């Protein structure tokens, strides 16, 4: 239903922002409560914006790309994502002993929030389809 | 690249069949073959996924693309959830050959469904060198897709960061969590990040001496 109401860029931005907020709440939860049910709920709830963000991201890529090159553009973004994950793992491994686990987990939530703001500020403001897309 | 050159539906169908066939060596139970099969399956999936995602907008009206992607994502996650449980059940009842055969059947079913898909997707740009076609694809990343490069990079790094830290802090393995003090000490030797991904939670003079948590 959300997917029908919101433009793909807005859908992606809102979902990524929500993911960042829920992640931040979860990582900082121990300051407020240690009840297991809170963390189970947080991990369940965070799955909802996760799925929506995936759908939004793919829709933006599909709708802003011409059919002739759609496959390679999507594959390029998947490669970019894989490279980003490798970099993120290395950075997390190197920085955790220096900064601490809590800082890194909060940095994770902050990165999601930054990505959400970036998408909302840039992607939605452009035309939905490029000239060559169909 | 192949997803743009060939008929995407046929490519997906052939890949599904190849995935079914290349699972069969697992029936030998050879550990080396297990790694080879895993690598081949990942390679084939890398062909399947771009073709699937590139084909979808040609199957539904433009305004329904986000909803269709949502359904695909949901069904994919549900299938992973159910598949893992089902795999455990089959393993218990029929052993590894049963799991392999069930997986082969699932790929064959997917191929049969693709065969019934009523769409034609013509081949394009057959004569262009592969590197040139790839560069053309990169040039298409413009306009609203430019900021998407940064957004996707940020999300991927963030995702990997949480995996690394979550694996390390997961109680099952070798982690100690002290949420009451708002900090934790973790180590997980089985994870790839074990050597570096742990955090000192207590002051140095109050570390639990001899604890496995500090023997990473």
CSV table of C-alpha atoms in Angstrom, one decimal:
chain,number,residue,atom,x,y,z
A,1,UNK,CA,0.0,0.0,0.0
A,2,UNK,CA,2.8,2.4,0.9
A,3,UNK,CA,4.5,1.5,-2.4
A,4,UNK,CA,1.5,2.7,-4.3
A,5,UNK,CA,1.1,6.0,-2.3
A,6,UNK,CA,4.7,7.2,-2.2
A,7,UNK,CA,7.2,7.8,-5.1
A,8,UNK,CA,10.0,5.2,-5.1
A,9,UNK,CA,12.6,7.8,-4.0
A,10,UNK,CA,10.5,9.0,-1.1
A,11,UNK,CA,9.7,5.4,-0.2
A,12,UNK,CA,13.4,4.5,-0.1
A,13,UNK,CA,14.3,7.6,1.9
A,14,UNK,CA,11.6,7.2,4.5
A,15,UNK,CA,12.3,3.5,4.9
A,16,UNK,CA,16.1,4.0,5.3
A,17,UNK,CA,15.5,6.8,7.8
A,18,UNK,CA,13.1,4.6,9.8
A,19,UNK,CA,15.7,1.8,9.7
A,20,UNK,CA,18.3,4.2,11.1
A,21,UNK,CA,15.9,5.4,13.9
A,22,UNK,CA,14.9,1.8,15.0
A,23,UNK,CA,18.6,0.7,14.8
A,24,UNK,CA,19.6,3.7,17.0
A,25,UNK,CA,16.8,2.9,19.5
A,26,UNK,CA,17.9,-0.8,19.6
A,27,UNK,CA,21.6,-0.1,20.1
A,28,UNK,CA,21.0,2.5,22.8
A,29,UNK,CA,18.2,0.5,24.5
A,30,UNK,CA,20.5,-0.9,27.3
A,31,UNK,CA,20.6,2.5,28.8
A,32,UNK,CA,16.8,2.3,29.3
A,33,UNK,CA,15.8,-1.3,29.5
A,34,UNK,CA,17.4,-4.8,29.4
A,35,UNK,CA,14.1,-6.5,28.8
A,36,UNK,CA,14.6,-9.2,26.1
A,37,UNK,CA,11.2,-8.5,24.6
A,38,UNK,CA,12.3,-5.0,23.7
A,39,UNK,CA,15.2,-6.3,21.6
A,40,UNK,CA,13.1,-9.0,20.0
A,41,UNK,CA,10.5,-6.4,19.0
A,42,UNK,CA,13.2,-4.1,17.7
A,43,UNK,CA,14.7,-6.8,15.5
A,44,UNK,CA,11.2,-7.7,14.2
A,45,UNK,CA,10.2,-4.1,13.6
A,46,UNK,CA,13.4,-3.2,11.8
A,47,UNK,CA,12.7,-5.9,9.2
A,48,UNK,CA,9.7,-3.8,7.9
A,49,UNK,CA,11.7,-0.8,6.7
A,50,UNK,CA,14.4,-3.2,5.6
A,51,UNK,CA,12.1,-4.9,3.1
A,52,UNK,CA,10.5,-1.5,2.0
A,53,UNK,CA,14.0,0.0,1.5
A,54,UNK,CA,15.0,-2.9,-0.7
A,55,UNK,CA,11.9,-2.5,-2.8
A,56,UNK,CA,12.3,1.3,-3.0
A,57,UNK,CA,16.0,1.1,-4.0
A,58,UNK,CA,15.3,-1.4,-6.8
A,59,UNK,CA,12.3,0.6,-8.0
A,60,UNK,CA,14.4,3.8,-8.2
A,61,UNK,CA,17.1,1.9,-10.2
A,62,UNK,CA,14.6,0.3,-12.5
A,63,UNK,CA,12.5,3.4,-13.2
A,64,UNK,CA,15.4,5.7,-13.8
A,65,UNK,CA,17.2,3.4,-16.2
A,66,UNK,CA,16.6,2.7,-19.9
A,67,UNK,CA,15.6,-0.8,-20.7
A,68,UNK,CA,18.6,-1.4,-22.9
A,69,UNK,CA,21.1,-0.9,-20.1
A,70,UNK,CA,19.0,-1.8,-17.0
A,71,UNK,CA,20.7,-5.1,-16.4
A,72,UNK,CA,24.2,-3.7,-16.3
A,73,UNK,CA,23.2,-0.7,-14.3
A,74,UNK,CA,21.6,-2.9,-11.6
A,75,UNK,CA,24.6,-5.2,-11.7
A,76,UNK,CA,26.9,-2.2,-11.2
A,77,UNK,CA,24.9,-1.1,-8.1
A,78,UNK,CA,25.0,-4.6,-6.7
A,79,UNK,CA,28.8,-4.7,-7.2
A,80,UNK,CA,29.0,-1.3,-5.5
A,81,UNK,CA,26.9,-2.6,-2.6
A,82,UNK,CA,29.2,-5.7,-2.3
A,83,UNK,CA,32.3,-3.4,-2.3
A,84,UNK,CA,30.7,-1.2,0.3
A,85,UNK,CA,30.0,-4.2,2.5
A,86,UNK,CA,33.6,-5.4,2.3
A,87,UNK,CA,34.8,-1.9,3.2
A,88,UNK,CA,32.3,-1.7,6.1
A,89,UNK,CA,33.4,-5.0,7.5
A,90,UNK,CA,37.1,-4.0,7.4
A,91,UNK,CA,36.4,-0.5,8.9
A,92,UNK,CA,34.2,-2.1,11.7
A,93,UNK,CA,36.9,-4.6,12.5
A,94,UNK,CA,39.7,-2.0,12.6
A,95,UNK,CA,37.8,0.8,14.4
A,96,UNK,CA,35.9,-1.2,17.0
A,97,UNK,CA,39.0,-1.8,19.3
A,98,UNK,CA,39.8,1.9,19.0
A,99,UNK,CA,36.3,3.5,19.4
A,100,UNK,CA,34.3,0.8,21.1
A,101,UNK,CA,31.4,-1.4,20.0
A,102,UNK,CA,28.7,1.1,21.1
A,103,UNK,CA,30.2,3.9,19.0
A,104,UNK,CA,30.5,1.7,15.9
A,105,UNK,CA,26.9,0.5,16.3
A,106,UNK,CA,25.7,4.1,16.6
A,107,UNK,CA,27.8,5.0,13.6
A,108,UNK,CA,25.9,2.2,11.8
A,109,UNK,CA,22.6,3.8,12.6
A,110,UNK,CA,24.0,7.3,11.7
A,111,UNK,CA,25.1,6.0,8.3
A,112,UNK,CA,21.6,4.8,7.6
A,113,UNK,CA,20.2,8.2,8.7
A,114,UNK,CA,22.7,10.0,6.4
A,115,UNK,CA,21.7,7.7,3.5
A,116,UNK,CA,18.0,8.4,4.2
A,117,UNK,CA,18.5,12.2,4.3
A,118,UNK,CA,20.6,12.0,1.1
A,119,UNK,CA,17.9,10.1,-0.8
A,120,UNK,CA,15.1,12.3,0.4
A,121,UNK,CA,17.1,15.4,-0.5
A,122,UNK,CA,18.2,14.4,-3.9
A,123,UNK,CA,16.4,11.4,-5.5
A,124,UNK,CA,12.8,12.5,-5.1
A,125,UNK,CA,13.4,16.0,-6.5
A,126,UNK,CA,14.2,14.7,-9.9
A,127,UNK,CA,11.8,13.5,-12.7
A,128,UNK,CA,10.7,9.9,-12.1
A,129,UNK,CA,11.8,8.6,-15.5
A,130,UNK,CA,14.7,9.5,-17.7
A,131,UNK,CA,14.0,10.3,-21.3
A,132,UNK,CA,15.1,6.9,-22.6
A,133,UNK,CA,13.4,4.9,-19.9
A,134,UNK,CA,10.1,3.4,-20.7
B,1,UNK,CA,25.9,-7.4,-19.3
B,2,UNK,CA,24.3,-10.7,-20.4
B,3,UNK,CA,21.0,-9.5,-18.9
B,4,UNK,CA,21.0,-6.7,-21.5
B,5,UNK,CA,22.2,-8.8,-24.4
B,6,UNK,CA,20.1,-11.9,-24.2
B,7,UNK,CA,16.4,-12.6,-23.7
B,8,UNK,CA,16.1,-12.1,-19.9
B,9,UNK,CA,13.4,-14.7,-19.5
B,10,UNK,CA,15.4,-17.4,-21.4
B,11,UNK,CA,18.6,-16.4,-19.5
B,12,UNK,CA,16.8,-16.9,-16.1
B,13,UNK,CA,15.3,-20.2,-17.3
B,14,UNK,CA,18.7,-21.5,-18.4
B,15,UNK,CA,20.3,-20.3,-15.2
B,16,UNK,CA,17.7,-22.1,-13.1
B,17,UNK,CA,18.3,-25.3,-15.0
B,18,UNK,CA,22.0,-24.9,-14.6
B,19,UNK,CA,21.5,-24.3,-10.9
B,20,UNK,CA,19.6,-27.6,-10.6
B,21,UNK,CA,22.2,-29.6,-12.5
B,22,UNK,CA,25.2,-28.1,-10.7
B,23,UNK,CA,23.7,-29.2,-7.4
B,24,UNK,CA,24.0,-32.8,-8.2
B,25,UNK,CA,27.7,-33.2,-7.4
B,26,UNK,CA,26.7,-32.6,-3.8
B,27,UNK,CA,25.3,-36.1,-3.7
B,28,UNK,CA,28.8,-37.5,-3.7
B,29,UNK,CA,29.4,-35.9,-0.2
B,30,UNK,CA,32.8,-34.6,-1.2
B,31,UNK,CA,33.8,-31.5,0.9
B,32,UNK,CA,36.0,-30.0,-1.9
B,33,UNK,CA,33.0,-30.3,-4.3
B,34,UNK,CA,30.9,-28.5,-1.7
B,35,UNK,CA,33.0,-25.4,-2.1
B,36,UNK,CA,33.1,-25.6,-5.9
B,37,UNK,CA,29.3,-26.0,-6.0
B,38,UNK,CA,28.8,-23.1,-3.6
B,39,UNK,CA,31.0,-20.9,-5.8
B,40,UNK,CA,29.2,-22.0,-9.0
B,41,UNK,CA,25.8,-21.3,-7.4
B,42,UNK,CA,26.9,-17.8,-6.3
B,43,UNK,CA,28.1,-17.2,-9.9
B,44,UNK,CA,24.9,-18.4,-11.4
B,45,UNK,CA,22.8,-16.3,-9.0
B,46,UNK,CA,24.9,-13.2,-10.1
B,47,UNK,CA,23.6,-13.9,-13.6
B,48,UNK,CA,20.0,-14.5,-12.4
B,49,UNK,CA,19.4,-11.5,-10.2
B,50,UNK,CA,20.2,-8.6,-12.6
B,51,UNK,CA,18.1,-10.4,-15.3
B,52,UNK,CA,15.2,-10.8,-12.8
B,53,UNK,CA,15.4,-7.2,-11.6
B,54,UNK,CA,15.8,-5.8,-15.2
B,55,UNK,CA,12.8,-7.9,-16.5
B,56,UNK,CA,10.3,-6.9,-13.7
B,57,UNK,CA,9.5,-3.4,-15.1
B,58,UNK,CA,8.5,-4.9,-18.4
B,59,UNK,CA,6.0,-7.2,-16.7
B,60,UNK,CA,3.9,-4.7,-14.7
B,61,UNK,CA,2.7,-1.1,-15.3
B,62,UNK,CA,5.2,1.6,-14.2
B,63,UNK,CA,3.1,2.7,-11.2
B,64,UNK,CA,3.0,-0.9,-9.9
B,65,UNK,CA,6.8,-1.5,-10.0
B,66,UNK,CA,7.4,-0.5,-6.3
B,67,UNK,CA,4.6,-2.8,-5.2
B,68,UNK,CA,5.9,-5.6,-7.3
B,69,UNK,CA,9.4,-5.2,-5.9
B,70,UNK,CA,7.9,-5.2,-2.4
B,71,UNK,CA,6.1,-8.5,-3.1
B,72,UNK,CA,9.3,-10.0,-4.6
B,73,UNK,CA,11.3,-8.9,-1.5
B,74,UNK,CA,8.7,-10.3,0.8
B,75,UNK,CA,8.3,-13.6,-0.9
B,76,UNK,CA,12.1,-13.9,-1.1
B,77,UNK,CA,12.5,-13.4,2.6
B,78,UNK,CA,9.6,-15.7,3.5
B,79,UNK,CA,11.1,-18.4,1.2
B,80,UNK,CA,14.4,-18.1,3.0
B,81,UNK,CA,12.6,-18.4,6.4
B,82,UNK,CA,10.5,-21.4,5.3
B,83,UNK,CA,13.3,-22.9,3.2
B,84,UNK,CA,15.7,-23.0,6.1
B,85,UNK,CA,13.2,-24.8,8.4
B,86,UNK,CA,12.1,-27.1,5.6
B,87,UNK,CA,15.7,-27.9,4.9
B,88,UNK,CA,16.2,-28.9,8.5
B,89,UNK,CA,13.2,-31.2,8.5
B,90,UNK,CA,14.2,-32.8,5.2
B,91,UNK,CA,17.7,-33.3,6.5
B,92,UNK,CA,16.3,-35.0,9.6
B,93,UNK,CA,14.1,-37.4,7.6
B,94,UNK,CA,16.0,-38.0,4.4
B,95,UNK,CA,19.6,-36.8,5.0
B,96,UNK,CA,21.7,-34.7,2.8
B,97,UNK,CA,20.6,-36.4,-0.5
B,98,UNK,CA,17.0,-35.5,0.4
B,99,UNK,CA,18.0,-31.9,0.8
B,100,UNK,CA,19.9,-31.8,-2.4
B,101,UNK,CA,17.1,-33.4,-4.4
B,102,UNK,CA,14.5,-31.0,-2.8
B,103,UNK,CA,16.7,-28.1,-3.9
B,104,UNK,CA,17.0,-29.5,-7.4
B,105,UNK,CA,13.2,-29.9,-7.6
B,106,UNK,CA,12.7,-26.3,-6.4
B,107,UNK,CA,15.0,-25.0,-9.2
B,108,UNK,CA,13.2,-27.2,-11.8
B,109,UNK,CA,9.9,-25.8,-10.6
B,110,UNK,CA,11.2,-22.2,-10.9
B,111,UNK,CA,12.4,-23.1,-14.5
B,112,UNK,CA,8.9,-24.5,-15.3
B,113,UNK,CA,7.3,-21.3,-14.0
B,114,UNK,CA,9.6,-19.2,-16.1
B,115,UNK,CA,8.8,-21.3,-19.2
B,116,UNK,CA,5.1,-20.4,-18.8
B,117,UNK,CA,5.9,-16.7,-18.4
B,118,UNK,CA,4.1,-15.0,-21.4
B,119,UNK,CA,6.6,-12.4,-22.3
B,120,UNK,CA,9.2,-11.9,-25.0
B,121,UNK,CA,12.3,-9.9,-24.4
B,122,UNK,CA,14.3,-9.3,-27.5
B,123,UNK,CA,18.1,-9.4,-27.5
B,124,UNK,CA,20.0,-6.1,-27.8
B,125,UNK,CA,23.4,-4.8,-28.8
B,126,UNK,CA,24.8,-8.1,-29.9
B,127,UNK,CA,27.8,-6.8,-31.7
B,128,UNK,CA,29.3,-4.3,-29.2
B,129,UNK,CA,32.4,-5.4,-27.3
B,130,UNK,CA,31.7,-6.3,-23.7
B,131,UNK,CA,33.9,-3.6,-22.1
B,132,UNK,CA,32.3,-0.9,-24.3
B,133,UNK,CA,28.8,-2.0,-23.4
B,134,UNK,CA,29.9,-2.0,-19.7
B,135,UNK,CA,31.2,1.6,-20.0
B,136,UNK,CA,27.9,2.5,-21.7
B,137,UNK,CA,26.1,1.2,-18.6
B,138,UNK,CA,28.3,3.3,-16.3
B,139,UNK,CA,27.5,6.4,-18.3
B,140,UNK,CA,23.8,5.7,-17.7
B,141,UNK,CA,24.4,6.3,-14.0
B,142,UNK,CA,23.5,10.0,-14.1
B,143,UNK,CA,20.8,12.3,-12.9
B,144,UNK,CA,19.0,10.9,-9.9
B,145,UNK,CA,21.2,7.8,-10.0
B,146,UNK,CA,24.3,9.7,-9.1
B,147,UNK,CA,23.3,10.4,-5.4
B,148,UNK,CA,22.1,6.8,-5.3
B,149,UNK,CA,25.8,5.7,-5.7
B,150,UNK,CA,26.6,7.4,-2.4
B,151,UNK,CA,23.4,6.2,-0.7
B,152,UNK,CA,23.9,2.6,-1.7
B,153,UNK,CA,27.5,2.8,-0.6
B,154,UNK,CA,26.5,4.2,2.8
B,155,UNK,CA,23.8,1.6,3.3
B,156,UNK,CA,26.2,-1.2,2.4
B,157,UNK,CA,28.9,-0.1,4.7
B,158,UNK,CA,26.4,0.4,7.5
B,159,UNK,CA,24.9,-3.1,6.9
B,160,UNK,CA,28.3,-4.7,7.0
B,161,UNK,CA,29.3,-2.8,10.1
B,162,UNK,CA,26.3,-4.1,12.0
B,163,UNK,CA,26.9,-7.7,10.8
B,164,UNK,CA,30.4,-7.6,12.0
B,165,UNK,CA,29.5,-6.1,15.4
B,166,UNK,CA,26.4,-8.3,15.8
B,167,UNK,CA,28.3,-11.5,15.0
B,168,UNK,CA,30.9,-10.5,17.5
B,169,UNK,CA,28.4,-9.6,20.2
B,170,UNK,CA,26.1,-12.6,19.6
B,171,UNK,CA,25.8,-14.5,22.9
B,172,UNK,CA,26.1,-17.9,21.2
B,173,UNK,CA,29.8,-18.3,20.7
B,174,UNK,CA,32.0,-16.4,23.0
B,175,UNK,CA,30.6,-13.2,24.0
B,176,UNK,CA,30.0,-11.6,27.4
B,177,UNK,CA,27.3,-8.9,27.5
B,178,UNK,CA,26.9,-6.6,30.4
B,179,UNK,CA,24.0,-4.4,29.4
B,180,UNK,CA,23.5,-3.0,32.9
B,181,UNK,CA,26.8,-1.2,32.7
B,182,UNK,CA,25.9,0.0,29.2
B,183,UNK,CA,28.9,-1.7,27.7
B,184,UNK,CA,30.0,-5.2,26.7
B,185,UNK,CA,33.1,-7.2,25.9
B,186,UNK,CA,33.0,-9.5,23.0
B,187,UNK,CA,35.0,-11.9,21.0
B,188,UNK,CA,34.1,-14.6,18.6
B,189,UNK,CA,36.9,-16.7,17.3
B,190,UNK,CA,34.8,-18.4,14.7
B,191,UNK,CA,33.9,-15.2,12.9
B,192,UNK,CA,36.2,-13.6,10.4
B,193,UNK,CA,36.4,-10.4,12.5
B,194,UNK,CA,37.4,-12.2,15.7
B,195,UNK,CA,40.9,-10.8,15.9
B,196,UNK,CA,39.8,-7.2,15.8
B,197,UNK,CA,36.1,-6.8,16.5
B,198,UNK,CA,35.8,-6.8,20.2
B,199,UNK,CA,35.4,-4.1,22.7
B,200,UNK,CA,36.8,-3.3,26.1
B,201,UNK,CA,33.9,-2.6,28.4
B,202,UNK,CA,35.5,-2.6,31.8
B,203,UNK,CA,38.4,-0.5,33.0
B,204,UNK,CA,41.7,-2.4,32.5
B,205,UNK,CA,42.2,-3.1,36.2
B,206,UNK,CA,38.8,-4.7,36.5
B,207,UNK,CA,38.9,-7.0,33.5
B,208,UNK,CA,37.8,-10.5,34.3
B,209,UNK,CA,41.3,-12.1,34.5
B,210,UNK,CA,41.5,-15.4,32.6
B,211,UNK,CA,38.2,-15.0,31.0
B,212,UNK,CA,37.9,-16.3,27.5
B,213,UNK,CA,36.6,-12.9,26.6
B,214,UNK,CA,40.1,-11.5,26.8
B,215,UNK,CA,42.0,-14.3,25.1
B,216,UNK,CA,40.9,-13.3,21.6
